[in-house]
mmCIF file of C-alpha atoms in Angstrom:
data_model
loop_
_atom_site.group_PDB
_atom_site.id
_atom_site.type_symbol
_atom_site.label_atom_id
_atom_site.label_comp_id
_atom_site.label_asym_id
_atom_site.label_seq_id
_atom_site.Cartn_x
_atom_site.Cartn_y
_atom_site.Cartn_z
ATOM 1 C CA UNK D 1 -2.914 2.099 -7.814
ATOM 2 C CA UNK D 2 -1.193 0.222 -10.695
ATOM 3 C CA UNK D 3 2.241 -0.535 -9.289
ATOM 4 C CA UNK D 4 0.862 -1.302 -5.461
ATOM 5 C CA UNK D 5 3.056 0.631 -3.988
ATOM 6 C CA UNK D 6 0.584 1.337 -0.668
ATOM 7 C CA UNK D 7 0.825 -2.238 -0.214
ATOM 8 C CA UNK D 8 4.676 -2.305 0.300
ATOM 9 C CA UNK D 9 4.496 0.565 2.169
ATOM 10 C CA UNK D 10 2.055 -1.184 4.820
ATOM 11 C CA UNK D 11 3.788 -3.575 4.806
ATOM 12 C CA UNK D 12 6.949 -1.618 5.891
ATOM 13 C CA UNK D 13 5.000 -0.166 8.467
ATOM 14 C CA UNK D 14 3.981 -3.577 10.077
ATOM 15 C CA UNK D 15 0.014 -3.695 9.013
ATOM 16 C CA UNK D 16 -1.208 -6.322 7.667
ATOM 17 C CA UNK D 17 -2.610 -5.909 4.184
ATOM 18 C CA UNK D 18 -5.810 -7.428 2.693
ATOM 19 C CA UNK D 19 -6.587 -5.954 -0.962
ATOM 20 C CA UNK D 20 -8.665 -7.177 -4.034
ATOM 21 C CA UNK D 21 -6.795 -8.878 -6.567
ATOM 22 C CA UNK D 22 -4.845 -6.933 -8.603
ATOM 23 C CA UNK D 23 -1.726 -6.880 -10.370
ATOM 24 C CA UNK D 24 -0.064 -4.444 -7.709
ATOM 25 C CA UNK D 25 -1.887 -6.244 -5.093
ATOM 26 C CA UNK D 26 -1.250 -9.492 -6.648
ATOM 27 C CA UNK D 27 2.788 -9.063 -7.252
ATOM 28 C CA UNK D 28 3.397 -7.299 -3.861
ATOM 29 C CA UNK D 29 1.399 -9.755 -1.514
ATOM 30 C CA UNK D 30 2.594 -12.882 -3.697
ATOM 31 C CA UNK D 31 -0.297 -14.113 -4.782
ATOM 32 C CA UNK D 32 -1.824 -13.881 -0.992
ATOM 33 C CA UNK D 33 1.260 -15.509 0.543
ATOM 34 C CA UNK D 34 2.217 -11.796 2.814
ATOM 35 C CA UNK D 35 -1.389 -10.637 3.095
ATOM 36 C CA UNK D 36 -5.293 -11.927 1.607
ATOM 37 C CA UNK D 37 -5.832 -11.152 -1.640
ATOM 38 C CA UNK D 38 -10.126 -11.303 -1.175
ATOM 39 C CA UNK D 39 -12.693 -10.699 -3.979
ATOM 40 C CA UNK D 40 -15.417 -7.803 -3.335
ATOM 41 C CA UNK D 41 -17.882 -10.623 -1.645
ATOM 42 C CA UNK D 42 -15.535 -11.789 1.242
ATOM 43 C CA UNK D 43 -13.605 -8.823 1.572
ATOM 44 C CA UNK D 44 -15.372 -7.504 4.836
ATOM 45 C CA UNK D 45 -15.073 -11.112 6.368
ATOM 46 C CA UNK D 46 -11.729 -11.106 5.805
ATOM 47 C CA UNK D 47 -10.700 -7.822 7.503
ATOM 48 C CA UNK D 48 -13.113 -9.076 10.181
ATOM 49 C CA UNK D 49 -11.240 -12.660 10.619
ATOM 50 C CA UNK D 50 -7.988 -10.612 10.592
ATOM 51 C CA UNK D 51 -8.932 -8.431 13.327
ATOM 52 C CA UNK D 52 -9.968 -11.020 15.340
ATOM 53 C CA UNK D 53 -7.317 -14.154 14.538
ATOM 54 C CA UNK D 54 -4.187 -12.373 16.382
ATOM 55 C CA UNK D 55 -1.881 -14.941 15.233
ATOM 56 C CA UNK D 56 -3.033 -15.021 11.831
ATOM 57 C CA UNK D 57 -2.507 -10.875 11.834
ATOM 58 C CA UNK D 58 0.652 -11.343 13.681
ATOM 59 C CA UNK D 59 1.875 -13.880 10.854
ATOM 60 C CA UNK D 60 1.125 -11.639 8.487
ATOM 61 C CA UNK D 61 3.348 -8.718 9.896
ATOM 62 C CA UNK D 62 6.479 -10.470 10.147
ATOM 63 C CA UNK D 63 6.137 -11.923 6.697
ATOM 64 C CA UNK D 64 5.090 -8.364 5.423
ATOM 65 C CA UNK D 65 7.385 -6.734 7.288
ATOM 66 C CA UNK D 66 10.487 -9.029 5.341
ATOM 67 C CA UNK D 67 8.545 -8.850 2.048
ATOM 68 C CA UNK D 68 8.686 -4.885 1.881
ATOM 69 C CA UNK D 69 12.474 -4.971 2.220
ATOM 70 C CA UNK D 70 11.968 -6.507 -1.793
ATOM 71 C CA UNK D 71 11.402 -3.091 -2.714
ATOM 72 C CA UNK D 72 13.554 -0.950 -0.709
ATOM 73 C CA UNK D 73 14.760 2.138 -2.357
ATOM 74 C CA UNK D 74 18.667 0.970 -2.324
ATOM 75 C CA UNK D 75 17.560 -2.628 -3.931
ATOM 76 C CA UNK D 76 15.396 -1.421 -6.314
ATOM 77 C CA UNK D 77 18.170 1.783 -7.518
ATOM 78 C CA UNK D 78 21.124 -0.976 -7.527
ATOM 79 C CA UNK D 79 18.879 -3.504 -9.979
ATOM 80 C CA UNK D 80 17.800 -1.062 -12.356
ATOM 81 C CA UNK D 81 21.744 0.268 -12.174
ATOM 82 C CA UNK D 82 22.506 -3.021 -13.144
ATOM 83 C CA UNK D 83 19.868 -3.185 -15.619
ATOM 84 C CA UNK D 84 21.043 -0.108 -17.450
ATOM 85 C CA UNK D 85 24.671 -0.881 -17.608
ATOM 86 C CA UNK D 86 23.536 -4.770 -18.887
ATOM 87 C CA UNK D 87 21.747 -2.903 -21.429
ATOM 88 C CA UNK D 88 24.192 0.050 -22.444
ATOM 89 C CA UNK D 89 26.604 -3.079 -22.780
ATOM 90 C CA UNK D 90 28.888 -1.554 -20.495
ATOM 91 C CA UNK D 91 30.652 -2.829 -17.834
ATOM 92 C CA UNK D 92 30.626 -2.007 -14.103
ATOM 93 C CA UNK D 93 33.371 0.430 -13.154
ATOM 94 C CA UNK D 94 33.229 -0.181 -9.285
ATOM 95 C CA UNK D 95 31.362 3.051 -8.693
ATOM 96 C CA UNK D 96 27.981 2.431 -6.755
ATOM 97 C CA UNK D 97 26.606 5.485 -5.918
ATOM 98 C CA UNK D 98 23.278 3.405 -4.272
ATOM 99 C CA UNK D 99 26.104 1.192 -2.261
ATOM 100 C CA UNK D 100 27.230 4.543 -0.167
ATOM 101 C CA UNK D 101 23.883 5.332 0.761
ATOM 102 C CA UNK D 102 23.355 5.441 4.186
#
């Protein structure tokens, strides 16, 4: 998946994510700082260390769980908003739509 959008979403739903580098993978998890980023050789030892370090797993969901919000829907509408207007040259009129969503 180009964008990695199955990474933010486990993340969101507290799992802890190990993936092959990738540029998805690779923006998402931060260059391996909210999940392992392992190459196809230690890619099995790595889902095995995770599954057995509890702490190291639990580390990971927290900081995954706080990463995903990067990407929430409402943050990602209200940049490229912003983006558009910066780029239509126009100025903001005060009406955010993606503000009023619940």
């Amino acid at each position: 998946e180009g964008f990695g959008i199955p990474y933010v979403e486990a993340l969101a739903s507290g799992t802890a994510v190990v993936a092959t580098p990738n540029s998805g993978a690779e923006e998402v998890l931060d260059g391996g700082q909210y999940g392992i980023l392992a190459d196809d050789a230690s890619f099995g030892a790595a889902i095995v260390d995770l599954l057995v370090n509890r702490r190291r797993r639990g580390d990971l969901v927290v900081k995954g769980l706080e990463r995903s919000q990067r990407y929430a829907w409402h943050r990602v509408a209200s940049h490229h908003r912003h983006l558009y207007l910066e780029a239509l040259g126009e100025r903001d009129i005060g009406l955010d739509v993606v503000e009023a969503l619940p």
